[in-house]
Short mmCIF file of C-alpha atoms and ligand atoms in Angstrom, two decimals:
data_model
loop_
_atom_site.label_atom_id
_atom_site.label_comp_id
_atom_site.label_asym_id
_atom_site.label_seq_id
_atom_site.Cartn_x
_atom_site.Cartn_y
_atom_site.Cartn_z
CA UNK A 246 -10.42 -14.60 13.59
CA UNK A 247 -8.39 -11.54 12.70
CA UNK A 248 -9.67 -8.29 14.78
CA UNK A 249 -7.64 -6.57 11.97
CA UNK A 250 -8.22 -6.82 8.51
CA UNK A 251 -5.35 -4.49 6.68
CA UNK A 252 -5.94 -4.09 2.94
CA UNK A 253 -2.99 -3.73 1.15
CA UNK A 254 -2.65 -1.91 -2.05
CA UNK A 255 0.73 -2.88 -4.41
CA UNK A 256 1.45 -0.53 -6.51
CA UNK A 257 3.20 -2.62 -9.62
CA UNK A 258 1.77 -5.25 -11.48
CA UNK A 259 4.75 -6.46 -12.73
CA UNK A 260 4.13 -10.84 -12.35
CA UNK A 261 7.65 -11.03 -10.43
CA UNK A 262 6.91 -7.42 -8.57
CA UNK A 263 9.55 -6.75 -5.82
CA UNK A 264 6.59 -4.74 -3.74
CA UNK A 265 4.65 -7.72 -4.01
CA UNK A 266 6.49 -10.14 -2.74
CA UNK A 267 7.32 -7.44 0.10
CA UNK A 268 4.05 -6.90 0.64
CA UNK A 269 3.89 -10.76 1.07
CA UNK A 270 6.64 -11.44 3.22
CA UNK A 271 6.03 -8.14 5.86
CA UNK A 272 2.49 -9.47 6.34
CA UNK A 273 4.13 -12.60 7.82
CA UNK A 274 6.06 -10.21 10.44
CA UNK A 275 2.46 -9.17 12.20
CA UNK A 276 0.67 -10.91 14.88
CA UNK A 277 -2.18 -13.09 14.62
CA UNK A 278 -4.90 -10.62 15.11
CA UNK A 279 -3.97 -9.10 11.93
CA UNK A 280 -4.99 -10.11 8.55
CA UNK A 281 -3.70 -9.02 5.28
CA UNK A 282 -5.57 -8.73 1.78
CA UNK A 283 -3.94 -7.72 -1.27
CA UNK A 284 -6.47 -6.20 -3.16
CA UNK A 285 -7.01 -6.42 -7.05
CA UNK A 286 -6.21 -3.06 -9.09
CA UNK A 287 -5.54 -4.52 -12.36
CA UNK A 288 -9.33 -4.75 -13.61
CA UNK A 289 -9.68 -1.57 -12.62
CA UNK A 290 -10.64 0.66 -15.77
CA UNK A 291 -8.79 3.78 -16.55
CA UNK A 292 -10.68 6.24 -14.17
CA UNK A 293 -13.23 8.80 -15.82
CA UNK A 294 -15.34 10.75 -14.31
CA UNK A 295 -18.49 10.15 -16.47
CA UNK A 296 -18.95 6.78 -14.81
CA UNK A 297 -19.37 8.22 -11.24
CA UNK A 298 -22.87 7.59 -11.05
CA UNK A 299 -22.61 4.10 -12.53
CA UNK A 300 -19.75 2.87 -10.95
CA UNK A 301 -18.02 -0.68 -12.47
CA UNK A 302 -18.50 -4.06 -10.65
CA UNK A 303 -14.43 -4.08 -10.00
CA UNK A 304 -14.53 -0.77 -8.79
CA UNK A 305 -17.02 -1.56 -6.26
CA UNK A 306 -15.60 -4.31 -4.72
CA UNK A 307 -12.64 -1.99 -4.27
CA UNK A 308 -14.64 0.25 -2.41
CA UNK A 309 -15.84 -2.59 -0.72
CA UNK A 310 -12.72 -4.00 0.90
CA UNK A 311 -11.98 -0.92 1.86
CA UNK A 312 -14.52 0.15 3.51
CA UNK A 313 -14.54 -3.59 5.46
CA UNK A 314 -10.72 -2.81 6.55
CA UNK A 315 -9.42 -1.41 9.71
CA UNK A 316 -6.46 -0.13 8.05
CA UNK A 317 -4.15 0.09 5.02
CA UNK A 318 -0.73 -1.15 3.64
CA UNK A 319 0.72 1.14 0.23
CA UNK A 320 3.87 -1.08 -1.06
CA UNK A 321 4.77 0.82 -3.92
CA UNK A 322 6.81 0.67 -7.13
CA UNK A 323 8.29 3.97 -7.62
CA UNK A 324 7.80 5.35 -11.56
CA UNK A 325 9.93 7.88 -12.95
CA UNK A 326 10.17 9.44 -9.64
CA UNK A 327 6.07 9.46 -8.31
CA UNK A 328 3.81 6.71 -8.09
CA UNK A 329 2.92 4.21 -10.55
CA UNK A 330 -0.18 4.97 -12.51
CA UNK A 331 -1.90 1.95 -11.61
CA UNK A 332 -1.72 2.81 -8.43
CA UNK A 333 -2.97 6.41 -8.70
CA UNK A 334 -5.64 5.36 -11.12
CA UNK A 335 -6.71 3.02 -7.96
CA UNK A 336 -6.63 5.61 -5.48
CA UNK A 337 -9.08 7.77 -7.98
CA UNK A 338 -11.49 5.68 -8.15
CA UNK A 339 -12.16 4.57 -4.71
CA UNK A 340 -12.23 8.51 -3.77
CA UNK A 341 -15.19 8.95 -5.42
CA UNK A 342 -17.79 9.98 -6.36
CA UNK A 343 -17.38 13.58 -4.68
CA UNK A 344 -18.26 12.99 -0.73
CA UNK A 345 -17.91 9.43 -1.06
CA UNK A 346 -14.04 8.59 -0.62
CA UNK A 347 -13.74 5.09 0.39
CA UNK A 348 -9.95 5.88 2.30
CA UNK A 349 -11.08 8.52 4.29
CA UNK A 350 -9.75 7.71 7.94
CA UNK A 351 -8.51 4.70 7.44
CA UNK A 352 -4.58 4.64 9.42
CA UNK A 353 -2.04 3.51 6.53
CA UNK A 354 1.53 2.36 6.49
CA UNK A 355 3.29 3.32 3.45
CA UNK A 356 6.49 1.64 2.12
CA UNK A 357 8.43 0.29 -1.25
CA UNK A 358 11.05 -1.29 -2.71
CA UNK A 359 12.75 -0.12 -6.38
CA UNK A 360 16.22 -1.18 -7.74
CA UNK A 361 17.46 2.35 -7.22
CA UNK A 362 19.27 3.14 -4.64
CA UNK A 363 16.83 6.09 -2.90
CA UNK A 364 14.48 3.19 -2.80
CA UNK A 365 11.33 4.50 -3.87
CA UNK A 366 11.41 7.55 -1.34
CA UNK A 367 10.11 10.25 -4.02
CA UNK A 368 7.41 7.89 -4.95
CA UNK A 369 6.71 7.27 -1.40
CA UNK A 370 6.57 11.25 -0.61
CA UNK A 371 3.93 11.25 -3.75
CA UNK A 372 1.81 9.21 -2.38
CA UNK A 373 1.89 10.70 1.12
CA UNK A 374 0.88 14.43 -0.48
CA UNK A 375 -2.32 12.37 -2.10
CA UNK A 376 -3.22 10.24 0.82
CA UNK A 377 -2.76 13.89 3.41
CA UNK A 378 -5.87 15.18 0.96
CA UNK A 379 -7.98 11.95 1.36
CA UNK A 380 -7.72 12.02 4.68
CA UNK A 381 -5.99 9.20 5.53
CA UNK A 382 -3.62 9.42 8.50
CA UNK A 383 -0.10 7.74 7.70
CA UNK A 384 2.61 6.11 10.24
CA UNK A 385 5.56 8.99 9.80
CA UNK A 386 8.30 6.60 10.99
CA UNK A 387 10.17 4.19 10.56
CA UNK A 388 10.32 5.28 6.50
CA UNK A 389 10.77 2.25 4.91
CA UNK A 390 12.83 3.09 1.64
CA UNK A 391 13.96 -0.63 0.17
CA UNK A 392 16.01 -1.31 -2.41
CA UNK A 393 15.91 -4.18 -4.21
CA UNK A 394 19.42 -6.45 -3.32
CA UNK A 395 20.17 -10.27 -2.96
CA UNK A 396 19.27 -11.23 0.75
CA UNK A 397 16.14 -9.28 0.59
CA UNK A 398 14.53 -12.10 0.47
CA UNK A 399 15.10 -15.49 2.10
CA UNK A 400 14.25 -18.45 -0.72
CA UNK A 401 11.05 -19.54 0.87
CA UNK A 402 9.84 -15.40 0.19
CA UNK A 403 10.65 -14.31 3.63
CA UNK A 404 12.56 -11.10 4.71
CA UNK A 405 15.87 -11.82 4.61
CA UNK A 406 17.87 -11.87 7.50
CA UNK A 407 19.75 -8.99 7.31
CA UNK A 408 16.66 -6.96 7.14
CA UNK A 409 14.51 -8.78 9.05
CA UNK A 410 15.21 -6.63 12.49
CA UNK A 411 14.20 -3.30 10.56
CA UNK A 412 10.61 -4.50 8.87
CA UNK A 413 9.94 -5.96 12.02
CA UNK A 414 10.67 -2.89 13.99
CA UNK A 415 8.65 -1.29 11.32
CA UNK A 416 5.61 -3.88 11.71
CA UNK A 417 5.81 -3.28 15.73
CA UNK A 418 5.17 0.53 15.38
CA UNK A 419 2.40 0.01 12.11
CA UNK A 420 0.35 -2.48 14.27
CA UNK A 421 0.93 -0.07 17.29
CA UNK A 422 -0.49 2.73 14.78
CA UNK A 423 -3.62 0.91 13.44
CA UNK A 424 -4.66 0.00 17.19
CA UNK A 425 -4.48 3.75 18.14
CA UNK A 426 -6.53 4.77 15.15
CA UNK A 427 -8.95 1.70 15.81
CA UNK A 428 -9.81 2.49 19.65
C1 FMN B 196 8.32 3.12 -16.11
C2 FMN B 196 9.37 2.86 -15.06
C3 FMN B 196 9.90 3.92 -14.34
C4 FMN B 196 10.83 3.68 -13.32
N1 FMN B 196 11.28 4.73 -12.58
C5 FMN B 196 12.03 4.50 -11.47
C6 FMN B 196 12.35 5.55 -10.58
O1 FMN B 196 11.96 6.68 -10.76
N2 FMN B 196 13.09 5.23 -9.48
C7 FMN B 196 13.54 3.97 -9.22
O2 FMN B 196 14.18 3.74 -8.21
N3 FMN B 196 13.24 2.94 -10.07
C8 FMN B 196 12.50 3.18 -11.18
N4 FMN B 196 12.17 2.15 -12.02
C9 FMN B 196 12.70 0.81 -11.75
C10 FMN B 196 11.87 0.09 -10.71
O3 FMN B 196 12.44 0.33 -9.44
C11 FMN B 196 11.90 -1.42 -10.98
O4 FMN B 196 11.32 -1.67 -12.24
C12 FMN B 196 11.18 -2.20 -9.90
O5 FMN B 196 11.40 -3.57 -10.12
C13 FMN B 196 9.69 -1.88 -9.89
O6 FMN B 196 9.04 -2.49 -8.81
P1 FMN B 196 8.35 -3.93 -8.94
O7 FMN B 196 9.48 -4.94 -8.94
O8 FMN B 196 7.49 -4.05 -7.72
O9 FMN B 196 7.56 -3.96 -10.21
C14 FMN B 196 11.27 2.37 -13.06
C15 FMN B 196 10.73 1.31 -13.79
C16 FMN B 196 9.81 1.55 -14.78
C17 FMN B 196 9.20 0.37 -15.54
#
């Protein structure tokens, strides 16, 4: 069984996302003491406050998974320059209610791919500002800014090989980095 269990957070829910399938394919790049669950963010209400005390079934299942990882995996769309909503609207509610952030601590890896060509880097630098305040420790480098070309991926969903030396590089130092934090 996997000593590892990395829940991985996509931030698109686009049904032919890019970060999806990257999230997909990278998982396949780690070894077998890791695990990788995409968790679900799309039945995740719009986050209000009001419902701290009472929070929804989805909501705390997200909490859940967390809490049951030994680390995290952010493969994000990048939205008019910051992160998608969904995925902020995620992040909300699992750091709450005040005192109770589910993320807290937990080593992440943070990468994305977009069609543009800076490759989601301003979303990715979003997202790194919000995870610093939740206390969650992120792997600095490699920065893993994708975009979205033929080749990425190989037609079984694999990293293509032209890329395939750089995401595993990357994997090497994120597995490296959840270890560390895990100790
Ligand atoms: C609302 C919206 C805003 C977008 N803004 C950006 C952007 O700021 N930078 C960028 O590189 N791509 C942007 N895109 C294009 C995305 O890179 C592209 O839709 C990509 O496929 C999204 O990732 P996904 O395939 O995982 O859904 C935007 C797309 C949408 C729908």
């Amino acid at each position: 069984m996997a000593q590892y269990s990395i829940a991985v957070v996509v931030g698109s829910l686009r049904r032919d996302s890019f970060n999806r399938k990257l999230a997909t394919a990278i998982a396949k790049l780690a070894p077998a003491d890791f695990s990788f669950n995409q968790l679900r963010i799309d039945d995740l209400p719009l986050y209000n406050q009001d419902d701290d005390a009472n929070q929804p079934a989805s909501v705390k299942r997200l909490k859940a998974e967390i809490a049951g990882s030994q680390g995290l995996l952010f493969v994000t769309a990048e939205y008019n320059r910051s992160v998608p909503g969904v995925l902020k609207n995620a992040i909300d509610h699992a750091s709450r209610p005040y005192g109770q952030n589910a993320w807290g601590g937990k080593p992440a890896g943070v990468m994305g791919v977009s069609v543009g060509a800076n490759g989601t880097a301003m979303s990715q630098q979003h997202l790194r500002n919000i995870l610093a305040y939740l206390d969650v420790p992120t792997l600095g480098q490699p920065e893993a800014f994708i975009q979205a070309k033929d080749g990425l991926f190989d037609t079984a969903g694999n990293i293509g090989e032209d890329s395939k030396k750089f995401m595993q590089q990357w994997m090497d130092r994120y597995v490296a980095w959840v270890k560390t934090h895990n100790a």
